[in-house]
XYZ file of N, CA and C in Angstrom:
561
model
N 129.066 140.368 190.715
C 127.921 140.437 189.841
C 128.383 140.292 188.383
N 127.669 139.488 187.625
C 127.997 139.315 186.216
C 127.569 140.522 185.413
N 128.455 140.910 184.493
C 128.148 142.019 183.600
C 128.556 141.627 182.183
N 127.968 142.308 181.208
C 128.288 142.047 179.800
C 129.154 143.189 179.279
N 130.188 142.786 178.558
C 131.151 143.736 178.001
C 131.311 143.486 176.516
N 131.744 144.517 175.796
C 132.094 144.324 174.396
C 133.406 145.044 174.112
N 134.153 144.482 173.176
C 135.413 145.068 172.733
C 135.178 145.505 171.289
N 135.417 146.788 171.019
C 135.082 147.357 169.714
C 136.162 148.324 169.253
N 136.020 148.730 167.995
C 136.815 149.821 167.436
C 135.833 150.942 167.107
N 136.129 152.133 167.606
C 135.302 153.297 167.282
C 135.935 154.044 166.119
N 135.125 154.534 165.184
C 135.664 155.441 164.161
C 135.969 156.795 164.815
N 136.400 157.754 164.036
C 136.658 159.104 164.551
C 135.350 159.726 165.049
N 135.474 160.805 165.798
C 134.277 161.519 166.270
C 133.419 161.979 165.095
N 134.070 162.461 164.020
C 133.314 162.874 162.828
C 132.559 161.697 162.229
N 133.207 160.532 162.180
C 132.559 159.324 161.668
C 131.372 158.922 162.532
N 131.548 158.991 163.835
C 130.461 158.661 164.771
C 129.274 159.598 164.533
N 129.569 160.894 164.366
C 128.500 161.872 164.125
C 127.789 161.597 162.798
N 128.557 161.315 161.743
C 127.967 161.037 160.417
C 127.045 159.822 160.464
N 127.487 158.790 161.175
C 126.699 157.552 161.244
C 125.449 157.764 162.091
N 125.537 158.601 163.126
C 124.350 158.913 163.923
C 123.298 159.598 163.046
N 123.731 160.505 162.179
C 122.809 161.196 161.266
C 122.139 160.172 160.343
N 122.920 159.219 159.842
C 122.361 158.179 158.967
C 121.346 157.320 159.723
N 121.686 156.918 160.934
C 120.779 156.086 161.724
C 119.482 156.844 162.021
N 119.624 158.126 162.369
C 118.429 158.944 162.652
C 117.551 159.078 161.409
N 118.190 159.234 160.263
C 117.430 159.361 159.010
C 116.692 158.063 158.701
N 117.388 156.931 158.863
C 116.738 155.636 158.636
C 115.575 155.449 159.620
N 115.795 155.840 160.871
C 114.741 155.726 161.887
C 113.523 156.571 161.509
N 113.755 157.740 160.887
C 112.636 158.593 160.479
C 111.824 157.949 159.355
N 112.443 157.038 158.614
C 111.769 156.379 157.488
C 111.097 155.060 157.878
N 111.735 154.290 158.804
C 111.195 152.951 159.112
C 110.778 152.772 160.571
N 111.030 153.781 161.399
C 110.734 153.640 162.820
C 111.900 153.000 163.561
N 111.683 152.701 164.834
C 112.728 152.148 165.692
C 113.269 150.849 165.091
N 114.565 150.618 165.235
C 115.180 149.353 164.826
C 116.359 149.064 165.750
N 116.759 147.790 165.810
C 117.899 147.399 166.642
C 119.140 148.183 166.231
N 119.819 148.696 167.189
C 121.061 149.467 167.077
C 120.854 150.895 166.566
N 119.609 151.363 166.489
C 119.387 152.740 166.015
C 119.998 153.761 166.980
N 120.135 153.408 168.248
C 120.680 154.350 169.227
C 122.116 154.050 169.650
N 122.701 152.980 169.108
C 124.058 152.632 169.533
C 125.094 153.489 168.809
N 126.161 153.802 169.525
C 127.264 154.583 168.968
C 127.984 153.734 167.928
N 128.347 154.348 166.807
C 129.010 153.645 165.708
C 130.257 152.907 166.193
N 130.395 151.662 165.758
C 131.545 150.846 166.167
C 131.704 149.641 165.249
N 132.895 149.068 165.281
C 133.167 147.781 164.642
C 133.350 146.792 165.783
N 132.456 145.827 165.881
C 132.505 144.858 166.982
C 133.632 143.859 166.783
N 134.368 143.606 167.861
C 135.375 142.543 167.868
C 134.807 141.335 168.608
N 134.278 141.574 169.805
C 133.663 140.476 170.564
C 132.846 141.024 171.717
N 132.088 140.104 172.322
C 131.248 140.411 173.474
C 131.376 139.244 174.437
N 131.310 139.520 175.750
C 131.412 138.451 176.736
C 130.739 138.879 178.036
N 130.400 137.895 178.858
C 129.802 138.140 180.168
C 130.679 137.470 181.217
N 131.114 138.256 182.204
C 131.941 137.729 183.295
C 131.581 138.435 184.591
N 132.109 137.889 185.684
C 131.978 138.554 186.977
C 132.785 139.844 186.934
N 132.227 140.910 187.447
C 132.884 142.216 187.433
C 134.284 142.155 188.066
N 134.441 141.328 189.091
C 135.727 141.208 189.786
C 136.832 140.637 188.895
N 136.467 139.903 187.840
C 137.451 139.312 186.942
C 137.944 140.288 185.879
N 137.274 141.400 185.709
C 137.537 142.288 184.582
C 138.988 142.762 184.528
N 139.581 143.078 185.670
C 140.941 143.613 185.692
C 141.950 142.666 185.034
N 141.758 141.367 185.198
C 142.648 140.371 184.574
C 142.646 140.574 183.057
N 141.464 140.770 182.496
C 141.332 140.873 181.045
C 141.715 142.255 180.527
N 141.510 143.291 181.340
C 141.952 144.619 180.895
C 143.475 144.651 180.814
N 144.148 143.970 181.728
C 145.624 143.914 181.669
C 146.088 143.174 180.419
N 145.398 142.098 180.082
C 145.745 141.345 178.865
C 145.523 142.195 177.617
N 144.390 142.927 177.578
C 144.101 143.787 176.435
C 145.139 144.908 176.310
N 145.539 145.471 177.446
C 146.540 146.533 177.447
C 147.850 146.035 176.829
N 148.283 144.849 177.236
C 149.533 144.268 176.727
C 149.412 143.947 175.230
N 148.303 143.370 174.839
C 148.099 143.010 173.432
C 148.082 144.252 172.553
N 147.331 145.272 172.965
C 147.209 146.492 172.156
C 148.516 147.269 172.081
N 149.373 147.134 173.085
C 150.658 147.819 173.068
C 151.502 147.369 171.867
N 151.276 146.147 171.398
C 152.044 145.613 170.274
C 151.496 146.054 168.911
N 150.261 146.551 168.868
C 149.652 146.942 167.594
C 150.190 148.291 167.113
N 150.244 148.433 165.807
C 150.635 149.687 165.166
C 149.383 150.350 164.583
N 149.176 151.636 164.846
C 148.013 152.319 164.271
C 148.006 152.223 162.738
N 146.813 152.193 162.162
C 146.675 152.105 160.709
C 145.390 152.801 160.276
N 145.350 153.179 159.023
C 144.194 153.854 158.457
C 143.115 152.828 158.100
N 141.876 153.138 158.435
C 140.731 152.309 158.047
C 139.851 153.143 157.129
N 139.475 152.555 156.002
C 138.559 153.204 155.075
C 137.339 152.318 154.880
N 136.182 152.908 155.026
C 134.911 152.218 154.817
C 134.282 152.871 153.600
N 134.039 152.077 152.540
C 133.656 152.734 151.287
C 132.446 152.152 150.563
N 131.742 151.211 151.198
C 130.527 150.717 150.546
C 129.570 150.108 151.572
N 128.297 150.073 151.178
C 127.261 149.485 152.017
C 127.063 148.035 151.615
N 126.647 147.230 152.574
C 126.337 145.838 152.296
C 125.365 145.358 153.370
N 124.987 144.086 153.284
C 124.076 143.553 154.299
C 124.322 142.062 154.498
N 123.958 141.611 155.675
C 123.884 140.179 155.977
C 122.387 139.902 155.999
N 121.868 139.417 154.904
C 120.412 139.272 154.798
C 119.845 138.270 155.788
N 120.636 137.229 156.131
C 120.134 136.216 157.073
C 119.899 136.787 158.468
N 120.655 137.831 158.848
C 120.455 138.429 160.174
C 119.801 139.810 160.092
N 119.546 140.290 158.881
C 118.907 141.587 158.721
C 119.820 142.757 159.051
N 121.143 142.553 158.928
C 122.084 143.631 159.237
C 122.405 144.437 157.987
N 122.320 145.747 158.111
C 122.721 146.669 157.046
C 123.922 147.424 157.594
N 125.025 147.451 156.839
C 126.261 147.982 157.398
C 127.137 148.656 156.352
N 128.148 149.355 156.865
C 129.187 149.955 156.036
C 130.381 149.006 156.102
N 130.903 148.656 154.934
C 131.995 147.687 154.867
C 133.323 148.384 154.564
N 134.412 147.806 155.082
C 135.732 148.382 154.818
C 136.251 147.985 153.433
N 137.238 148.753 152.959
C 137.933 148.371 151.735
C 138.654 147.050 151.994
N 139.102 146.417 150.938
C 139.817 145.144 151.084
C 141.090 145.326 151.923
N 141.840 146.408 151.677
C 143.060 146.674 152.462
C 142.732 146.853 153.941
N 141.694 147.635 154.227
C 141.306 147.859 155.625
C 140.858 146.553 156.278
N 140.090 145.757 155.540
C 139.646 144.464 156.068
C 140.857 143.589 156.408
N 141.860 143.600 155.518
C 143.065 142.797 155.746
C 143.882 143.293 156.930
N 143.744 144.564 157.277
C 144.418 145.097 158.468
C 143.601 144.872 159.739
N 142.278 144.891 159.623
C 141.410 144.718 160.790
C 141.343 143.263 161.258
N 141.288 142.331 160.324
C 141.093 140.921 160.699
C 142.166 140.390 161.651
N 143.475 140.655 161.416
C 144.479 140.152 162.369
C 144.340 140.768 163.759
N 143.916 142.036 163.818
C 143.693 142.686 165.117
C 142.552 141.971 165.845
N 141.462 141.740 165.129
C 140.305 141.065 165.717
C 140.688 139.669 166.194
N 141.435 138.942 165.343
C 141.837 137.579 165.683
C 142.737 137.569 166.923
N 143.657 138.525 167.023
C 144.562 138.584 168.167
C 143.790 138.901 169.450
N 142.785 139.769 169.362
C 141.955 140.066 170.547
C 141.175 138.815 170.945
N 140.645 138.086 169.959
C 139.934 136.830 170.259
C 140.869 135.862 170.979
N 142.115 135.749 170.500
C 143.101 134.850 171.143
C 143.406 135.320 172.559
N 143.545 136.629 172.749
C 143.855 137.193 174.065
C 142.760 136.856 175.078
N 141.521 136.817 174.619
C 140.373 136.576 175.505
C 139.809 135.165 175.357
N 140.617 134.252 174.791
C 140.097 132.923 174.442
C 139.587 132.107 175.629
N 140.022 132.438 176.853
C 139.532 131.686 178.013
C 138.086 132.051 178.364
N 137.575 133.118 177.748
C 136.188 133.538 177.977
C 135.283 132.932 176.918
N 134.012 132.848 177.241
C 133.032 132.424 176.239
C 132.680 133.669 175.426
N 133.281 133.769 174.228
C 133.131 134.967 173.413
C 132.032 134.827 172.380
N 131.339 135.922 172.170
C 130.463 136.067 171.012
C 131.302 136.902 170.053
N 131.908 136.233 169.055
C 132.910 136.866 168.205
C 132.328 137.408 166.910
N 132.966 138.456 166.425
C 132.712 138.948 165.075
C 133.992 138.710 164.294
N 133.882 137.981 163.183
C 135.049 137.683 162.358
C 135.092 138.524 161.095
N 133.994 139.189 160.791
C 133.890 139.970 159.556
C 133.775 141.449 159.921
N 134.856 142.239 159.730
C 134.785 143.642 160.134
C 133.711 144.420 159.367
N 132.849 145.090 160.105
C 131.794 145.915 159.506
C 131.258 146.878 160.559
N 130.643 147.941 160.098
C 130.076 148.948 160.981
C 128.566 148.986 160.746
N 127.820 148.445 161.676
C 126.368 148.309 161.501
C 125.648 149.646 161.537
N 124.712 149.778 160.610
C 123.760 150.891 160.649
C 122.500 150.382 161.349
N 122.012 149.219 160.931
C 120.835 148.615 161.548
C 120.989 147.107 161.630
N 120.390 146.530 162.662
C 120.417 145.077 162.827
C 118.988 144.554 162.916
N 118.837 143.295 162.583
C 117.539 142.606 162.631
C 116.457 143.362 161.860
N 116.845 143.920 160.712
C 115.878 144.618 159.866
C 115.078 143.594 159.061
N 113.834 143.890 158.814
C 113.022 143.028 157.954
C 113.564 143.146 156.522
N 113.263 142.177 155.651
C 113.695 142.309 154.257
C 113.228 143.626 153.621
N 112.027 144.077 153.960
C 111.515 145.337 153.420
C 112.357 146.519 153.898
N 112.703 146.520 155.190
C 113.497 147.621 155.740
C 114.942 147.581 155.246
N 115.467 146.381 154.997
C 116.804 146.267 154.385
C 116.801 146.926 153.013
N 115.739 146.681 152.263
C 115.610 147.260 150.916
C 115.539 148.785 151.003
N 114.756 149.302 151.959
C 114.640 150.748 152.138
C 116.011 151.337 152.472
N 116.729 150.704 153.404
C 118.062 151.189 153.794
C 119.002 151.222 152.597
N 118.973 150.161 151.780
C 119.887 150.103 150.634
C 119.516 151.119 149.554
N 118.258 151.553 149.536
C 117.852 152.596 148.585
C 118.177 153.998 149.116
N 118.106 154.167 150.443
C 118.412 155.467 151.048
C 119.908 155.777 151.003
N 120.719 154.747 151.234
C 122.160 154.940 151.350
C 122.878 154.173 150.242
N 123.512 154.907 149.351
C 124.154 154.252 148.202
C 125.652 154.515 148.116
N 126.104 155.668 148.608
C 127.541 155.945 148.565
C 128.027 156.390 149.937
N 129.254 156.003 150.237
C 129.851 156.326 151.538
C 131.364 156.339 151.382
N 132.015 157.185 152.152
C 133.473 157.185 152.198
C 133.883 157.764 153.545
N 134.182 156.889 154.480
C 134.585 157.292 155.826
C 135.967 156.712 156.082
N 136.855 157.531 156.609
C 138.184 157.057 156.963
C 138.545 157.522 158.360
N 139.352 156.738 159.045
C 139.825 157.128 160.368
C 141.095 156.357 160.698
N 141.861 156.889 161.629
C 143.059 156.218 162.102
C 142.649 155.276 163.228
N 142.862 154.001 163.018
C 142.569 153.007 164.059
C 143.796 152.950 164.964
N 143.656 153.506 166.168
C 144.807 153.610 167.060
C 144.513 153.125 168.479
N 143.334 152.511 168.659
C 142.983 151.994 169.982
C 141.808 151.032 169.886
N 141.680 150.238 170.931
C 140.544 149.340 171.122
C 139.738 149.913 172.285
N 138.413 149.780 172.216
C 137.530 150.332 173.240
C 136.816 149.188 173.961
N 136.792 149.269 175.286
C 136.043 148.312 176.109
C 134.790 149.014 176.596
N 133.647 148.366 176.381
C 132.364 148.944 176.778
C 131.631 147.988 177.721
N 130.814 148.554 178.581
C 129.985 147.776 179.498
C 128.522 148.010 179.141
N 127.731 146.949 179.227
C 126.312 147.035 178.902
C 125.526 147.560 180.092
N 124.701 148.582 179.846
C 123.804 149.129 180.854
C 122.435 148.473 180.641
N 122.037 147.549 181.542
C 120.780 146.829 181.341
C 119.532 147.711 181.425
N 119.648 148.880 182.030
C 118.496 149.778 182.128
C 118.330 150.560 180.824
N 119.415 151.162 180.346
C 119.349 151.924 179.091
C 119.420 151.013 177.863
N 119.829 149.764 178.085
C 119.985 148.788 177.005
C 120.977 149.287 175.946
N 122.043 149.901 176.424
C 123.118 150.407 175.566
C 124.460 150.135 176.243
N 125.505 150.039 175.410
C 126.856 149.931 175.941
C 127.426 151.326 176.157
N 128.297 151.475 177.163
C 129.011 152.726 177.381
C 130.494 152.417 177.576
N 131.334 153.330 177.157
C 132.788 153.134 177.198
C 133.275 153.166 178.644
N 134.088 152.156 179.005
C 134.698 152.151 180.336
C 136.223 152.189 180.268
N 136.802 151.879 179.107
C 138.257 151.897 179.005
C 138.679 151.925 177.542
N 139.858 152.448 177.292
C 140.442 152.400 175.956
C 141.867 151.871 176.080
N 142.307 151.166 175.040
C 143.627 150.558 175.026
C 144.361 151.038 173.778
N 145.272 152.011 173.948
C 145.955 152.574 172.790
C 146.936 151.583 172.161
N 147.097 151.716 170.846
C 148.095 150.921 170.137
C 149.455 151.556 170.431
N 150.373 150.760 170.981
C 151.657 151.290 171.426
C 152.762 151.254 170.391
N 152.497 150.562 169.261
C 153.516 150.455 168.216
C 154.790 149.802 168.757
N 154.619 148.837 169.665
C 155.739 148.108 170.259
C 155.606 146.619 169.944
N 155.876 146.224 168.700
C 155.695 144.821 168.334
C 156.509 143.895 169.239
N 155.857 142.853 169.679
C 156.524 141.857 170.520
C 157.196 140.837 169.615
N 158.453 140.506 169.879
C 159.078 139.486 169.033
C 158.377 138.149 169.233
N 158.129 137.475 168.119
C 157.509 136.153 168.188
C 158.563 135.150 168.635
N 158.210 134.290 169.567
C 159.145 133.242 169.979
C 159.177 132.179 168.886
N 160.379 131.848 168.467
C 160.539 130.845 167.418
C 161.176 129.611 168.023
N 160.525 128.491 167.836
C 161.040 127.234 168.349
C 162.273 126.868 167.531
N 163.371 126.785 168.182
C 164.612 126.442 167.460
C 165.007 124.999 167.718
N 166.022 124.594 167.022
C 166.547 123.238 167.173
C 167.999 123.327 167.599
N 168.396 122.489 168.523
C 169.774 122.499 168.989
C 170.702 121.724 168.050
N 170.154 120.875 167.216
C 171.007 120.054 166.346
C 170.702 120.252 164.893
């Protein structure tokens, strides 16, 4: 049976709780909105495959994540993608520069799949908001400072009944960098 999965980075439990409070507050002001009930995360990618194939990709993710070194992520300002109606918390420039190679490597690891990729690290508060609701969100939330140690990647499965993703696996960063193979010349 085909199922939909997503690969994400979760902030700390405190960060998840803080963002839930923000989402609930926004919901109290504008009503239901896309992602109002989703657990805080930074999306790396999403894909749909046969459930029987999943083990192949979990092994690849495990190997890839073993090479990553944990690092601090700081999210310090709000922004939006007005074309898609997304209101989100954005990382500092340093955090963005640390997140992008991780995201790119996960995309490469899963490149044989048809991926719905995220190339711009961000933590969504709301998605598909109307221009009016984007304005309300940007007026409600003006300052933010959330930090966490990024030390694992999370694999989630979509529950079509609850219309939410739930965690099915985590892949810790092993701090075991793999040597890059360098093409040499014999002459």
